[in-house]
GROMACS .gro file of C-alpha atoms in nm:
model
  196
    1MET     CA    1  -0.035   8.731  12.593
    2ALA     CA    2  -0.401   8.786  12.510
    3LYS     CA    3  -0.642   8.499  12.555
    4VAL     CA    4  -0.997   8.451  12.427
    5TYR     CA    5  -1.246   8.275  12.655
    6GLU     CA    6  -1.567   8.083  12.591
    7GLY     CA    7  -1.750   8.307  12.837
    8VAL     CA    8  -1.713   8.489  13.167
    9ASP     CA    9  -1.655   8.234  13.442
   10ALA     CA   10  -1.720   8.296  13.813
   11THR     CA   11  -1.362   8.405  13.886
   12MET     CA   12  -1.356   8.659  13.604
   13ALA     CA   13  -1.707   8.781  13.694
   14ALA     CA   14  -1.599   8.844  14.054
   15TRP     CA   15  -1.293   9.040  13.931
   16ILE     CA   16  -1.507   9.243  13.687
   17GLU     CA   17  -1.769   9.333  13.943
   18LYS     CA   18  -1.515   9.467  14.192
   19GLN     CA   19  -1.353   9.708  13.944
   20PRO     CA   20  -1.449  10.069  14.029
   21VAL     CA   21  -1.456  10.191  13.667
   22PHE     CA   22  -1.520  10.049  13.321
   23PHE     CA   23  -1.518  10.197  12.972
   24VAL     CA   24  -1.795  10.166  12.712
   25ALA     CA   25  -1.723  10.204  12.339
   26THR     CA   26  -1.981  10.227  12.059
   27ALA     CA   27  -1.996  10.378  11.711
   28PRO     CA   28  -2.254  10.460  11.445
   29LEU     CA   29  -2.251  10.281  11.110
   30GLU     CA   30  -2.156  10.593  10.911
   31ALA     CA   31  -1.786  10.592  10.823
   32ASP     CA   32  -1.747  10.954  10.935
   33GLY     CA   33  -1.960  10.905  11.248
   34LEU     CA   34  -1.815  10.979  11.587
   35VAL     CA   35  -1.685  10.686  11.793
   36ASN     CA   36  -1.794  10.722  12.155
   37LEU     CA   37  -1.593  10.611  12.456
   38SER     CA   38  -1.739  10.671  12.802
   39PRO     CA   39  -1.608  10.594  13.150
   40LYS     CA   40  -1.860  10.449  13.394
   41GLY     CA   41  -1.827  10.411  13.766
   42THR     CA   42  -2.034  10.374  14.082
   43MET     CA   43  -2.020  10.033  14.242
   44GLY     CA   44  -2.331   9.821  14.209
   45THR     CA   45  -2.432   9.960  13.869
   46PHE     CA   46  -2.272   9.680  13.662
   47ARG     CA   47  -2.352   9.310  13.689
   48MET     CA   48  -2.283   8.989  13.507
   49VAL     CA   49  -2.617   8.819  13.443
   50ASP     CA   50  -2.461   8.493  13.324
   51GLU     CA   51  -2.143   8.389  13.145
   52HIS     CA   52  -2.264   8.543  12.817
   53THR     CA   53  -2.470   8.842  12.935
   54PHE     CA   54  -2.406   9.157  13.134
   55ALA     CA   55  -2.610   9.463  13.221
   56TYR     CA   56  -2.540   9.809  13.359
   57LEU     CA   57  -2.744  10.109  13.468
   58ASP     CA   58  -2.739  10.396  13.218
   59LEU     CA   59  -2.783  10.704  13.432
   60THR     CA   60  -2.897  11.039  13.293
   61GLY     CA   61  -2.605  11.228  13.144
   62SER     CA   62  -2.523  11.500  12.896
   63GLY     CA   63  -2.498  11.271  12.593
   64VAL     CA   64  -2.694  10.976  12.466
   65GLU     CA   65  -2.440  10.820  12.231
   66THR     CA   66  -2.447  10.465  12.368
   67ILE     CA   67  -2.826  10.437  12.350
   68ALA     CA   68  -2.836  10.592  12.001
   69HIS     CA   69  -2.563  10.365  11.866
   70LEU     CA   70  -2.721  10.055  12.019
   71ARG     CA   71  -3.058  10.148  11.867
   72GLU     CA   72  -2.890  10.182  11.527
   73ASN     CA   73  -2.657   9.881  11.520
   74GLY     CA   74  -2.617   9.718  11.863
   75ARG     CA   75  -2.234   9.702  11.857
   76ILE     CA   76  -2.062   9.757  12.189
   77CYS     CA   77  -1.736   9.683  12.369
   78VAL     CA   78  -1.681   9.722  12.742
   79MET     CA   79  -1.331   9.727  12.891
   80PHE     CA   80  -1.211   9.676  13.248
   81CYS     CA   81  -0.857   9.749  13.370
   82ALA     CA   82  -0.682   9.649  13.692
   83PHE     CA   83  -0.549   9.964  13.854
   84ASP     CA   84  -0.422   9.778  14.157
   85GLY     CA   85  -0.296   9.428  14.226
   86ARG     CA   86  -0.201   9.209  13.932
   87PRO     CA   87  -0.217   9.388  13.593
   88GLY     CA   88  -0.490   9.287  13.352
   89ILE     CA   89  -0.745   9.405  13.101
   90VAL     CA   90  -1.070   9.234  13.004
   91ARG     CA   91  -1.279   9.331  12.701
   92LEU     CA   92  -1.635   9.213  12.646
   93HIS     CA   93  -1.756   9.256  12.286
   94GLY     CA   94  -2.119   9.202  12.203
   95THR     CA   95  -2.457   9.320  12.090
   96GLY     CA   96  -2.650   9.542  12.325
   97ARG     CA   97  -2.990   9.695  12.370
   98ALA     CA   98  -3.126   9.970  12.591
   99VAL     CA   99  -3.421   9.860  12.802
  100THR     CA  100  -3.594  10.186  12.895
  101PRO     CA  101  -3.856  10.253  13.163
  102GLY     CA  102  -4.190  10.138  13.029
  103ASP     CA  103  -4.037   9.872  12.804
  104PRO     CA  104  -4.150   9.513  12.864
  105GLY     CA  105  -3.903   9.353  13.103
  106PHE     CA  106  -3.765   9.680  13.243
  107ASP     CA  107  -3.867   9.608  13.603
  108GLU     CA  108  -3.723   9.257  13.577
  109VAL     CA  109  -3.379   9.369  13.454
  110LEU     CA  110  -3.372   9.656  13.704
  111ALA     CA  111  -3.455   9.422  13.992
  112GLY     CA  112  -3.121   9.244  13.941
  113PHE     CA  113  -2.944   9.558  14.068
  114GLY     CA  114  -3.130   9.560  14.399
  115GLU     CA  115  -3.103   9.880  14.601
  116ALA     CA  116  -2.853  10.038  14.357
  117GLY     CA  117  -3.120  10.021  14.084
  118GLU     CA  118  -3.417  10.125  14.294
  119GLN     CA  119  -3.237  10.430  14.433
  120ARG     CA  120  -3.157  10.549  14.080
  121ARG     CA  121  -3.493  10.464  13.916
  122PRO     CA  122  -3.614  10.829  13.898
  123TYR     CA  123  -3.318  10.938  13.681
  124LEU     CA  124  -3.230  10.611  13.512
  125ARG     CA  125  -3.248  10.636  13.132
  126ALA     CA  126  -3.212  10.265  13.067
  127VAL     CA  127  -3.061   9.937  13.165
  128ILE     CA  128  -2.810   9.840  12.897
  129VAL     CA  129  -2.820   9.463  12.841
  130VAL     CA  130  -2.546   9.303  12.631
  131ASP     CA  131  -2.520   8.957  12.479
  132VAL     CA  132  -2.147   8.886  12.487
  133ALA     CA  133  -1.996   8.740  12.168
  134ARG     CA  134  -1.626   8.764  12.260
  135VAL     CA  135  -1.442   8.766  12.592
  136ALA     CA  136  -1.070   8.844  12.582
  137ASP     CA  137  -0.803   8.954  12.821
  138SER     CA  138  -0.465   9.119  12.772
  139CYS     CA  139  -0.165   9.197  12.988
  140GLY     CA  140  -0.244   9.546  13.114
  141TYR     CA  141   0.126   9.616  13.168
  142ALA     CA  142   0.090   9.975  13.044
  143VAL     CA  143  -0.200  10.055  13.281
  144PRO     CA  144  -0.070  10.253  13.579
  145ARG     CA  145  -0.118  10.138  13.934
  146MET     CA  146  -0.357  10.379  14.108
  147ASP     CA  147  -0.548  10.398  14.433
  148LEU     CA  148  -0.920  10.465  14.450
  149VAL     CA  149  -0.968  10.755  14.689
  150GLU     CA  150  -1.348  10.745  14.682
  151GLU     CA  151  -1.640  10.734  14.445
  152ARG     CA  152  -1.784  11.066  14.335
  153GLU     CA  153  -2.138  11.128  14.457
  154THR     CA  154  -2.199  11.428  14.232
  155LEU     CA  155  -2.403  11.259  13.958
  156ASP     CA  156  -2.641  11.093  14.202
  157ALA     CA  157  -2.666  11.410  14.412
  158VAL     CA  158  -2.753  11.627  14.111
  159TRP     CA  159  -3.029  11.400  13.986
  160ARG     CA  160  -3.173  11.330  14.331
  161SER     CA  161  -3.220  11.706  14.370
  162ARG     CA  162  -3.439  11.732  14.059
  163ASP     CA  163  -3.804  11.642  14.018
  164ASP     CA  164  -3.951  11.423  13.744
  165GLU     CA  165  -4.049  11.722  13.527
  166ARG     CA  166  -3.698  11.868  13.532
  167ILE     CA  167  -3.543  11.529  13.450
  168ALA     CA  168  -3.787  11.481  13.160
  169ARG     CA  169  -3.702  11.827  13.026
  170TYR     CA  170  -3.331  11.748  13.045
  171HIS     CA  171  -3.391  11.425  12.853
  172ALA     CA  172  -3.580  11.621  12.587
  173GLU     CA  173  -3.311  11.888  12.562
  174ARG     CA  174  -2.999  11.671  12.582
  175ASN     CA  175  -3.091  11.308  12.514
  176ALA     CA  176  -3.324  11.313  12.211
  177ARG     CA  177  -3.044  11.282  11.954
  178SER     CA  178  -2.681  11.172  11.940
  179LEU     CA  179  -2.398  11.398  11.824
  180ASP     CA  180  -2.446  11.250  11.475
  181GLY     CA  181  -2.822  11.309  11.482
  182LEU     CA  182  -2.929  10.950  11.552
  183PRO     CA  183  -3.243  10.901  11.762
  184GLY     CA  184  -3.157  10.882  12.131
  185LEU     CA  185  -3.406  10.818  12.407
  186PRO     CA  186  -3.738  10.689  12.276
  187GLY     CA  187  -4.004  10.950  12.337
  188ALA     CA  188  -3.756  11.232  12.409
  189ILE     CA  189  -3.857  11.508  12.171
  190PRO     CA  190  -3.616  11.799  12.134
  191VAL     CA  191  -3.745  12.118  12.292
  192ALA     CA  192  -3.785  12.409  12.050
  193GLY     CA  193  -3.477  12.630  12.048
  194THR     CA  194  -3.240  12.363  12.183
  195VAL     CA  195  -2.961  12.188  12.002
  196ALA     CA  196  -3.043  11.823  11.943
   0.00000   0.00000   0.00000
């Protein structure tokens, strides 16, 4: 049976932070806009700030839907599932914002991630910070039991092999606009001849 909580207590926070993957859902305001659902992994890149706030590192990727949707309307839901041990699902609904490099407070929110944040600073698009309005769990009985073999190192390896200029060009080519044409990364201007 699903239960709604006043906030994320220490026990739930510890469970959340040890999950190897979480899912982020956002959507534009337009009725025919595309809903986005993205898996996120890599231990150390998600953290509960307090019982009503969480943050995660938004690493450079091929799309910029989450940032664009948050810039437009702020709505976000993050879901965690237990793939081992006792079944369970936790959803955190709230209002988020993307704190990008150069924004006031960026260094402060990044510092909370310690080494995981500093290592990824060169290719970090933003720290997503969410004010949680609703915390709810559900049974998770339909979620399969699975073993984590290992984390993939590909994303970090790709971006660590590229210099600042190449990362900036990628942001301009791939992260200036969402699939629905909403503004993506602030300051990322589409390169002539590329699809925004």
